[in-house]
Short mmCIF file of C-alpha atoms and ligand atoms in Angstrom, two decimals:
data_model
loop_
_atom_site.label_atom_id
_atom_site.label_comp_id
_atom_site.label_asym_id
_atom_site.label_seq_id
_atom_site.Cartn_x
_atom_site.Cartn_y
_atom_site.Cartn_z
CA MET H 2 24.61 30.11 17.80
CA LYS H 3 21.38 28.38 16.86
CA PRO H 4 20.90 24.62 16.99
CA GLU H 5 21.04 22.99 13.60
CA ILE H 6 19.65 19.61 12.71
CA GLN H 7 22.01 17.24 11.04
CA SER H 8 19.39 15.58 8.88
CA LYS H 9 18.87 11.86 9.27
CA LEU H 10 17.22 11.89 5.87
CA PRO H 11 19.29 14.35 3.83
CA ASN H 12 18.04 13.05 0.48
CA VAL H 13 14.36 13.09 1.32
CA GLY H 14 12.06 15.82 0.06
CA THR H 15 8.28 16.00 0.29
CA THR H 16 6.49 12.80 -0.66
CA ILE H 17 5.29 12.75 -4.28
CA PHE H 18 1.69 12.21 -3.09
CA THR H 19 1.63 15.56 -1.31
CA VAL H 20 3.53 17.27 -4.14
CA MET H 21 1.03 16.14 -6.79
CA SER H 22 -2.05 16.71 -4.59
CA SER H 23 -0.90 20.28 -3.85
CA LEU H 24 -0.25 20.91 -7.55
CA ALA H 25 -3.70 19.51 -8.37
CA ASN H 26 -5.34 21.80 -5.81
CA ALA H 27 -3.41 24.84 -6.99
CA HIS H 28 -4.53 24.28 -10.60
CA GLY H 29 -8.03 22.96 -10.03
CA ALA H 30 -6.99 19.62 -11.54
CA ILE H 31 -8.91 16.39 -10.99
CA ASN H 32 -6.77 14.35 -8.64
CA LEU H 33 -6.12 10.83 -9.91
CA GLY H 34 -2.70 10.97 -8.23
CA GLN H 35 -2.71 10.21 -4.52
CA GLY H 36 -4.54 6.95 -3.78
CA PHE H 37 -7.77 7.74 -1.99
CA PRO H 38 -11.41 7.15 -2.90
CA ASP H 39 -13.71 10.13 -3.49
CA PHE H 40 -16.91 8.12 -2.92
CA ASP H 41 -18.66 7.77 0.41
CA MET H 42 -17.78 5.11 2.91
CA HIS H 43 -20.50 2.96 4.47
CA PRO H 44 -22.78 5.12 6.68
CA ALA H 45 -23.11 2.33 9.27
CA LEU H 46 -19.42 2.59 10.01
CA VAL H 47 -19.65 6.36 10.44
CA ASP H 48 -22.69 5.87 12.72
CA GLY H 49 -20.77 3.27 14.69
CA VAL H 50 -18.01 5.74 15.50
CA ALA H 51 -20.47 8.48 16.47
CA LYS H 52 -22.34 6.01 18.65
CA ALA H 53 -19.18 4.88 20.44
CA MET H 54 -18.32 8.49 21.17
CA ARG H 55 -21.84 9.26 22.41
CA ASP H 56 -21.78 6.11 24.53
CA GLY H 57 -18.76 7.53 26.32
CA LEU H 58 -16.21 5.14 24.85
CA ASN H 59 -13.63 7.91 24.65
CA GLN H 60 -10.75 6.77 26.85
CA TYR H 61 -7.64 4.78 25.99
CA VAL H 62 -8.31 1.34 24.62
CA HIS H 63 -5.80 -1.46 25.22
CA MET H 64 -2.28 -0.58 24.07
CA CYS H 65 -2.32 -3.36 21.45
CA GLY H 66 -5.81 -2.47 20.21
CA LEU H 67 -9.36 -3.13 21.33
CA PRO H 68 -9.55 -6.85 22.27
CA SER H 69 -12.85 -7.43 20.41
CA LEU H 70 -11.39 -5.87 17.25
CA ARG H 71 -8.36 -8.13 17.44
CA GLU H 72 -10.68 -11.10 17.87
CA ARG H 73 -12.67 -10.16 14.76
CA ILE H 74 -9.42 -9.74 12.82
CA SER H 75 -8.15 -13.15 13.87
CA GLU H 76 -11.46 -14.74 12.78
CA LYS H 77 -11.23 -12.92 9.47
CA VAL H 78 -7.64 -13.81 8.60
CA ASN H 79 -7.81 -17.35 9.92
CA GLY H 80 -10.97 -17.86 7.85
CA SER H 81 -9.59 -16.23 4.71
CA TYR H 82 -6.02 -17.49 4.83
CA GLY H 83 -6.17 -20.67 6.89
CA SER H 84 -3.73 -19.22 9.37
CA ASN H 85 -3.31 -19.54 13.13
CA VAL H 86 -3.25 -15.91 14.19
CA HIS H 87 -3.92 -15.33 17.87
CA PRO H 88 -5.68 -12.08 18.86
CA ASP H 89 -3.72 -11.52 22.09
CA THR H 90 -0.20 -12.32 21.00
CA ASP H 91 -0.05 -11.81 17.21
CA ILE H 92 -2.08 -8.70 16.31
CA THR H 93 -1.36 -5.05 17.03
CA ILE H 94 -3.67 -2.26 15.89
CA THR H 95 -1.71 0.59 14.31
CA PRO H 96 -2.35 4.07 12.97
CA GLY H 97 -2.23 2.86 9.36
CA GLY H 98 -0.23 0.41 7.26
CA THR H 99 2.74 2.75 6.70
CA TYR H 100 3.25 3.03 10.46
CA ALA H 101 3.09 -0.75 10.80
CA ILE H 102 5.85 -1.14 8.22
CA TYR H 103 7.96 1.53 9.92
CA THR H 104 7.53 -0.07 13.33
CA ALA H 105 8.44 -3.53 12.04
CA LEU H 106 11.65 -2.15 10.52
CA THR H 107 12.47 -0.26 13.71
CA ALA H 108 11.97 -3.43 15.75
CA ILE H 109 14.37 -5.56 13.72
CA LEU H 110 17.09 -3.35 12.24
CA GLN H 111 20.60 -2.86 13.59
CA PRO H 112 23.00 -0.40 11.92
CA GLY H 113 24.37 -1.85 8.70
CA ASP H 114 21.63 -4.42 8.21
CA GLU H 115 20.53 -4.83 4.61
CA VAL H 116 16.92 -4.88 3.49
CA ILE H 117 15.94 -6.13 0.06
CA LEU H 118 13.02 -4.35 -1.57
CA PHE H 119 11.53 -4.22 -5.03
CA GLU H 120 11.26 -1.09 -7.14
CA PRO H 121 9.08 0.67 -8.04
CA ALA H 122 8.45 0.71 -4.28
CA TYR H 123 6.03 2.64 -2.13
CA ASP H 124 7.99 5.74 -1.28
CA SER H 125 8.19 5.29 2.50
CA TYR H 126 10.18 2.04 2.39
CA ILE H 127 13.68 3.37 1.73
CA PRO H 128 13.54 6.32 4.19
CA ASN H 129 12.06 3.93 6.79
CA ILE H 130 15.04 1.61 6.35
CA GLU H 131 17.59 4.42 6.35
CA ILE H 132 16.30 6.21 9.42
CA ASN H 133 16.73 2.94 11.29
CA GLY H 134 20.36 2.63 10.22
CA GLY H 135 19.64 -0.03 7.61
CA ILE H 136 20.93 -0.24 4.07
CA PRO H 137 18.31 -0.52 1.34
CA VAL H 138 19.06 -3.06 -1.39
CA PRO H 139 16.61 -2.20 -4.17
CA ILE H 140 15.94 -4.69 -6.95
CA ALA H 141 14.10 -3.48 -10.06
CA LEU H 142 10.96 -5.38 -11.01
CA LYS H 143 10.90 -6.52 -14.63
CA TYR H 144 9.21 -4.06 -16.98
CA PRO H 145 6.46 -4.11 -18.19
CA ASP H 146 4.86 -6.83 -16.05
CA TYR H 147 6.60 -5.81 -12.81
CA SER H 148 7.41 -9.39 -11.87
CA ILE H 149 10.22 -10.43 -9.54
CA ASP H 150 13.46 -11.89 -10.86
CA TRP H 151 14.04 -14.42 -8.08
CA ASP H 152 17.48 -15.37 -9.38
CA LEU H 153 18.52 -11.78 -8.88
CA VAL H 154 17.13 -11.89 -5.36
CA LYS H 155 19.31 -14.93 -4.60
CA GLN H 156 22.34 -13.03 -5.87
CA LYS H 157 21.60 -10.05 -3.62
CA ILE H 158 21.41 -12.05 -0.39
CA THR H 159 24.42 -11.53 1.87
CA SER H 160 25.27 -12.32 5.48
CA ARG H 161 23.89 -8.84 6.33
CA THR H 162 20.47 -9.41 4.77
CA LYS H 163 18.01 -8.83 7.59
CA ALA H 164 14.72 -8.64 5.72
CA ILE H 165 12.95 -8.86 2.38
CA MET H 166 9.99 -6.54 1.78
CA ILE H 167 7.20 -7.65 -0.51
CA ASN H 168 3.98 -5.92 -1.56
CA SER H 169 1.05 -7.66 -3.25
CA PRO H 170 -1.19 -6.38 -4.79
CA HIS H 171 1.55 -4.00 -5.73
CA ASN H 172 1.54 -0.25 -5.51
CA PRO H 173 2.05 1.34 -8.04
CA SER H 174 1.81 -1.36 -10.75
CA GLY H 175 -1.11 -3.54 -9.65
CA ALA H 176 1.01 -6.67 -10.15
CA VAL H 177 0.03 -9.63 -7.98
CA LEU H 178 2.33 -12.33 -6.61
CA ASP H 179 1.27 -15.91 -7.33
CA GLU H 180 1.91 -19.24 -5.67
CA SER H 181 5.17 -19.82 -7.50
CA ASP H 182 6.50 -16.45 -6.27
CA MET H 183 5.67 -17.40 -2.70
CA LYS H 184 7.32 -20.81 -3.10
CA GLN H 185 10.47 -19.20 -4.47
CA LEU H 186 10.54 -16.78 -1.56
CA GLU H 187 10.07 -19.71 0.81
CA SER H 188 13.01 -21.56 -0.64
CA ILE H 189 15.24 -18.45 -0.52
CA VAL H 190 14.64 -17.74 3.17
CA GLU H 191 14.54 -21.35 4.34
CA GLY H 192 17.19 -21.96 6.99
CA THR H 193 18.19 -18.26 7.14
CA GLY H 194 17.52 -15.58 9.75
CA ILE H 195 15.84 -13.34 7.18
CA PHE H 196 12.58 -11.62 8.12
CA ILE H 197 9.75 -10.87 5.70
CA ILE H 198 7.85 -7.61 5.79
CA SER H 199 4.72 -8.05 3.72
CA ASP H 200 2.68 -5.00 2.75
CA GLU H 201 -0.80 -6.41 2.05
CA VAL H 202 -2.87 -3.26 2.37
CA TYR H 203 -4.61 -3.96 -0.98
CA GLU H 204 -5.47 -7.58 -0.05
CA HIS H 205 -9.13 -7.26 -1.07
CA LEU H 206 -8.64 -4.99 -4.05
CA ILE H 207 -7.89 -7.82 -6.44
CA PHE H 208 -9.36 -8.42 -9.89
CA ASP H 209 -10.00 -10.90 -12.69
CA ASP H 210 -10.56 -13.80 -10.26
CA LYS H 211 -6.99 -13.62 -8.99
CA VAL H 212 -6.38 -14.92 -5.48
CA HIS H 213 -4.48 -12.93 -2.88
CA HIS H 214 -1.50 -15.04 -1.79
CA SER H 215 -1.11 -13.66 1.71
CA VAL H 216 2.06 -14.59 3.52
CA LEU H 217 -0.32 -15.86 6.19
CA ARG H 218 -1.20 -18.80 3.91
CA TYR H 219 2.42 -20.04 3.99
CA PRO H 220 3.50 -21.28 7.45
CA ALA H 221 7.20 -21.18 6.57
CA LEU H 222 6.86 -17.49 5.66
CA ARG H 223 4.32 -16.60 8.33
CA GLU H 224 6.74 -17.67 11.09
CA ARG H 225 9.20 -14.94 10.07
CA ALA H 226 6.82 -12.25 8.78
CA PHE H 227 5.37 -8.93 9.82
CA VAL H 228 2.22 -8.63 7.72
CA CYS H 229 0.79 -5.14 7.43
CA PHE H 230 -2.84 -4.28 6.66
CA SER H 231 -5.00 -1.17 6.30
CA PHE H 232 -8.64 -0.52 7.17
CA GLY H 233 -8.47 2.70 5.16
CA LYS H 234 -8.15 0.73 1.93
CA VAL H 235 -10.77 -1.86 2.86
CA TYR H 236 -13.49 0.51 4.05
CA HIS H 237 -12.75 3.64 1.98
CA CYS H 238 -11.57 5.75 4.89
CA THR H 239 -7.88 6.43 4.23
CA GLY H 240 -8.06 9.53 6.45
CA TRP H 241 -8.85 7.41 9.49
CA LYS H 242 -5.29 6.03 9.41
CA MET H 243 -6.14 2.66 10.92
CA GLY H 244 -4.41 -0.60 10.24
CA TYR H 245 -2.79 -3.56 11.94
CA CYS H 246 0.28 -5.73 11.97
CA ILE H 247 0.27 -9.50 12.32
CA ALA H 248 3.44 -11.29 13.43
CA PRO H 249 4.34 -14.31 15.56
CA GLU H 250 4.37 -13.76 19.32
CA THR H 251 8.10 -13.21 19.84
CA MET H 252 8.28 -10.76 16.96
CA THR H 253 5.11 -8.99 18.05
CA LYS H 254 6.64 -8.51 21.51
CA GLU H 255 9.47 -6.46 20.01
CA PHE H 256 7.07 -4.65 17.68
CA ARG H 257 4.98 -3.61 20.68
CA LYS H 258 8.02 -2.33 22.59
CA VAL H 259 8.47 0.24 19.83
CA HIS H 260 4.76 0.91 19.42
CA GLN H 261 4.06 1.52 23.11
CA TYR H 262 6.47 4.46 23.32
CA ASN H 263 5.64 5.91 19.96
CA CYS H 264 1.88 5.77 19.55
CA PHE H 265 0.88 3.79 22.67
CA THR H 266 -2.68 3.19 21.47
CA CYS H 267 -4.85 4.18 18.51
CA PHE H 268 -8.05 6.21 18.31
CA GLY H 269 -10.63 4.29 20.32
CA PRO H 270 -14.12 5.00 18.94
CA VAL H 271 -13.16 3.79 15.46
CA GLN H 272 -12.05 0.46 16.92
CA TYR H 273 -15.46 -0.18 18.49
CA ALA H 274 -17.13 0.60 15.18
CA LEU H 275 -14.72 -1.56 13.17
CA SER H 276 -15.12 -4.54 15.45
CA ASP H 277 -18.90 -4.50 14.76
CA PHE H 278 -18.56 -3.80 11.08
CA LEU H 279 -16.10 -6.65 10.51
CA LYS H 280 -18.84 -9.15 11.37
CA GLU H 281 -20.18 -8.78 7.80
CA PRO H 282 -17.62 -10.24 5.36
CA LEU H 283 -19.55 -9.02 2.30
CA HIS H 284 -18.24 -5.51 2.94
CA TYR H 285 -14.75 -6.63 2.00
CA LEU H 286 -15.52 -9.60 -0.21
CA GLU H 287 -17.30 -7.45 -2.81
CA LEU H 288 -14.58 -4.84 -3.00
CA GLY H 289 -12.59 -6.44 -5.81
CA LYS H 290 -15.61 -6.56 -8.14
CA MET H 291 -16.48 -2.95 -7.40
CA LEU H 292 -12.97 -1.65 -8.06
CA GLN H 293 -12.54 -3.84 -11.14
CA LYS H 294 -15.60 -2.15 -12.65
CA LYS H 295 -13.99 1.23 -12.02
CA ARG H 296 -10.72 0.10 -13.58
CA ASP H 297 -12.58 -1.06 -16.71
CA TYR H 298 -14.72 2.08 -16.79
CA LEU H 299 -11.71 4.37 -16.82
CA MET H 300 -9.89 2.19 -19.35
CA ASP H 301 -12.84 2.42 -21.73
CA LYS H 302 -13.17 6.19 -21.39
CA MET H 303 -9.41 6.66 -21.87
CA LYS H 304 -9.27 4.82 -25.24
CA PRO H 305 -9.40 7.96 -27.40
CA THR H 306 -6.45 9.52 -25.52
CA GLY H 307 -3.87 7.18 -27.04
CA LEU H 308 -2.45 6.40 -23.58
CA LYS H 309 -1.76 2.66 -23.35
CA PRO H 310 -2.96 0.84 -20.22
CA LEU H 311 -0.61 -1.70 -18.64
CA PRO H 312 -2.43 -4.65 -17.04
CA THR H 313 -3.36 -4.20 -13.38
CA TYR H 314 -4.69 -7.05 -11.26
CA GLY H 315 -5.11 -5.28 -7.95
CA SER H 316 -4.82 -2.07 -5.88
CA TYR H 317 -6.37 1.32 -6.62
CA PHE H 318 -4.07 1.92 -9.53
CA GLN H 319 -3.40 1.42 -13.20
CA LEU H 320 -0.28 2.46 -15.06
CA TYR H 321 -0.65 4.07 -18.48
CA SER H 322 2.21 4.42 -20.95
CA TYR H 323 2.58 7.67 -22.89
CA GLU H 324 5.19 6.30 -25.23
CA GLY H 325 4.93 8.12 -28.55
CA LEU H 326 2.81 10.91 -27.05
CA SER H 327 5.49 12.96 -25.28
CA GLU H 328 9.25 13.01 -24.95
CA LEU H 329 9.14 14.48 -21.44
CA ASP H 330 10.37 12.58 -18.40
CA GLU H 331 7.65 11.21 -16.14
CA LEU H 332 7.72 13.94 -13.50
CA SER H 333 7.67 16.75 -16.08
CA PHE H 334 4.89 15.07 -18.03
CA ALA H 335 2.83 14.47 -14.88
CA GLN H 336 3.26 18.15 -13.99
CA GLN H 337 2.28 19.25 -17.49
CA LEU H 338 -0.81 17.02 -17.50
CA THR H 339 -1.81 18.55 -14.18
CA THR H 340 -1.28 22.20 -15.08
CA GLU H 341 -2.31 22.09 -18.75
CA GLY H 342 -4.49 18.99 -18.97
CA GLY H 343 -6.26 19.43 -15.64
CA VAL H 344 -5.65 15.87 -14.38
CA ALA H 345 -3.10 14.90 -11.72
CA THR H 346 -1.32 11.52 -11.76
CA ILE H 347 1.82 10.12 -10.13
CA PRO H 348 5.08 9.63 -12.08
CA VAL H 349 6.25 6.06 -11.49
CA SER H 350 9.88 7.28 -11.52
CA ALA H 351 9.18 8.66 -8.02
CA PHE H 352 9.03 5.06 -6.75
CA TYR H 353 12.71 4.42 -7.55
CA HIS H 354 15.76 5.53 -5.55
CA LYS H 355 17.27 6.64 -8.86
CA PRO H 356 14.45 7.45 -11.27
CA ILE H 357 14.01 4.83 -13.98
CA GLU H 358 12.10 6.31 -16.89
CA ASN H 359 9.64 4.01 -18.67
CA GLN H 360 7.19 6.74 -19.73
CA VAL H 361 4.48 5.52 -17.39
CA LEU H 362 2.14 7.37 -15.05
CA ARG H 363 0.01 5.98 -12.24
CA PHE H 364 -3.72 6.69 -12.32
CA CYS H 365 -5.96 6.11 -9.29
CA PHE H 366 -9.35 4.80 -10.45
CA ALA H 367 -10.92 4.53 -6.97
CA LYS H 368 -13.26 7.37 -7.86
CA LYS H 369 -16.92 8.05 -8.63
CA GLU H 370 -17.86 7.44 -12.28
CA SER H 371 -18.55 11.15 -12.64
CA THR H 372 -14.95 11.91 -11.57
CA LEU H 373 -13.55 9.32 -13.98
CA ASP H 374 -15.77 10.74 -16.77
CA ALA H 375 -14.60 14.28 -16.17
CA ALA H 376 -10.92 13.27 -15.97
CA ALA H 377 -11.07 11.20 -19.15
CA GLU H 378 -12.89 14.00 -20.96
CA ARG H 379 -10.17 16.48 -20.04
CA LEU H 380 -7.45 14.07 -21.13
CA VAL H 381 -9.13 13.34 -24.46
CA ARG H 382 -9.32 17.08 -25.12
CA TYR H 383 -5.70 17.60 -24.02
CA PHE H 384 -4.34 14.91 -26.33
CA GLU H 385 -6.50 16.04 -29.27
CA LYS H 386 -5.04 19.52 -28.92
CA ASN H 387 -1.49 18.34 -28.42
CA GLN H 388 -1.43 15.91 -31.32
CA GLY H 389 -2.12 18.86 -33.65
N1 LIG A 415 -0.92 4.94 -0.41
C1 LIG A 415 -1.35 6.09 -1.12
C2 LIG A 415 -0.78 6.11 -2.52
O1 LIG A 415 0.04 5.34 -2.88
C3 LIG A 415 -1.02 7.41 -0.51
C4 LIG A 415 -0.49 7.43 0.86
C5 LIG A 415 0.12 8.75 1.18
O2 LIG A 415 -0.22 9.78 0.61
N2 LIG A 415 1.04 8.73 2.07
O3 LIG A 415 -1.15 6.98 -3.26
#
């Protein structure tokens, strides 16, 4: 008799990002699916890592992250968000934002606890809740602006509600929470034992003069929140898998209990380089403008396709509606565009526990202009041919 795993995640397949990237590679398609930039990151940051390695800084750094990096982060967030984050007790360096979210859920969840989240949701959230014995309580965002129906949230709160997960700027829609959203959230959790898990990995990728309303700006939310960030998104190095989690001291203590026996500590040389690089705020302050230009560039080139852009105010992504252009469901249409049109995207239906079909696909515009040109050109040709 051979051992057999009784799956903890029986309904989980391969993440849509890997599925679409593999399909893109197999068909030589331009990959506007998975969210990663194809342009170079800053050479000084690469040099900084090489230098740290050459300088012999190759042993374990502190379990919670390099102290100087945590200091730079606390200066950054306290400056940007007027918060009171302490480098020793409130910040933990993690191998990416997804890991930070997972660890926060692992730290707080007991079997049967409910977690409210908003769909479309980044595809790790629900499996992360389930593997920790929690019960996901998904609430659909309103289409087409992907805003939150706060009255519905109030209705979904029960005595088992352990946490509410928010994500702004939002993946996949690019919707951004504003002050009134944060105030409503504040009033919902006031006087309860509900935690907030805030996915803010796109904090600096924000457009049209919108302001990022970090949970860290709101003391009544901050005191109950795990706030998760990503260096990959800020410095165009998603493959480095570096991020951090900010939470109050008592919550961070529990977070670190999980972290220390799972990852223990993250790759060291990158942390030396990041702690130097963070001294120059322009590197992250100019990001929004740069990405906004790319969003507008792609939108302009896509006009002749007939695909209709939905507004996006942040992130790497823009949704396009193909209403009137195809009757296929989103996954089938995304596959067809990849294999026959030569451009890979992500079907938004993949971000729902039960696919909701709105005929929208997610395009990643964090690419060189030449990539965006080539992708738009292929799509224009595809739609010319397929409209007869
Ligand atoms: N966050 C990225 C996206 O939404 C991909 C991350 C991943 O592939 N796991 O496309």
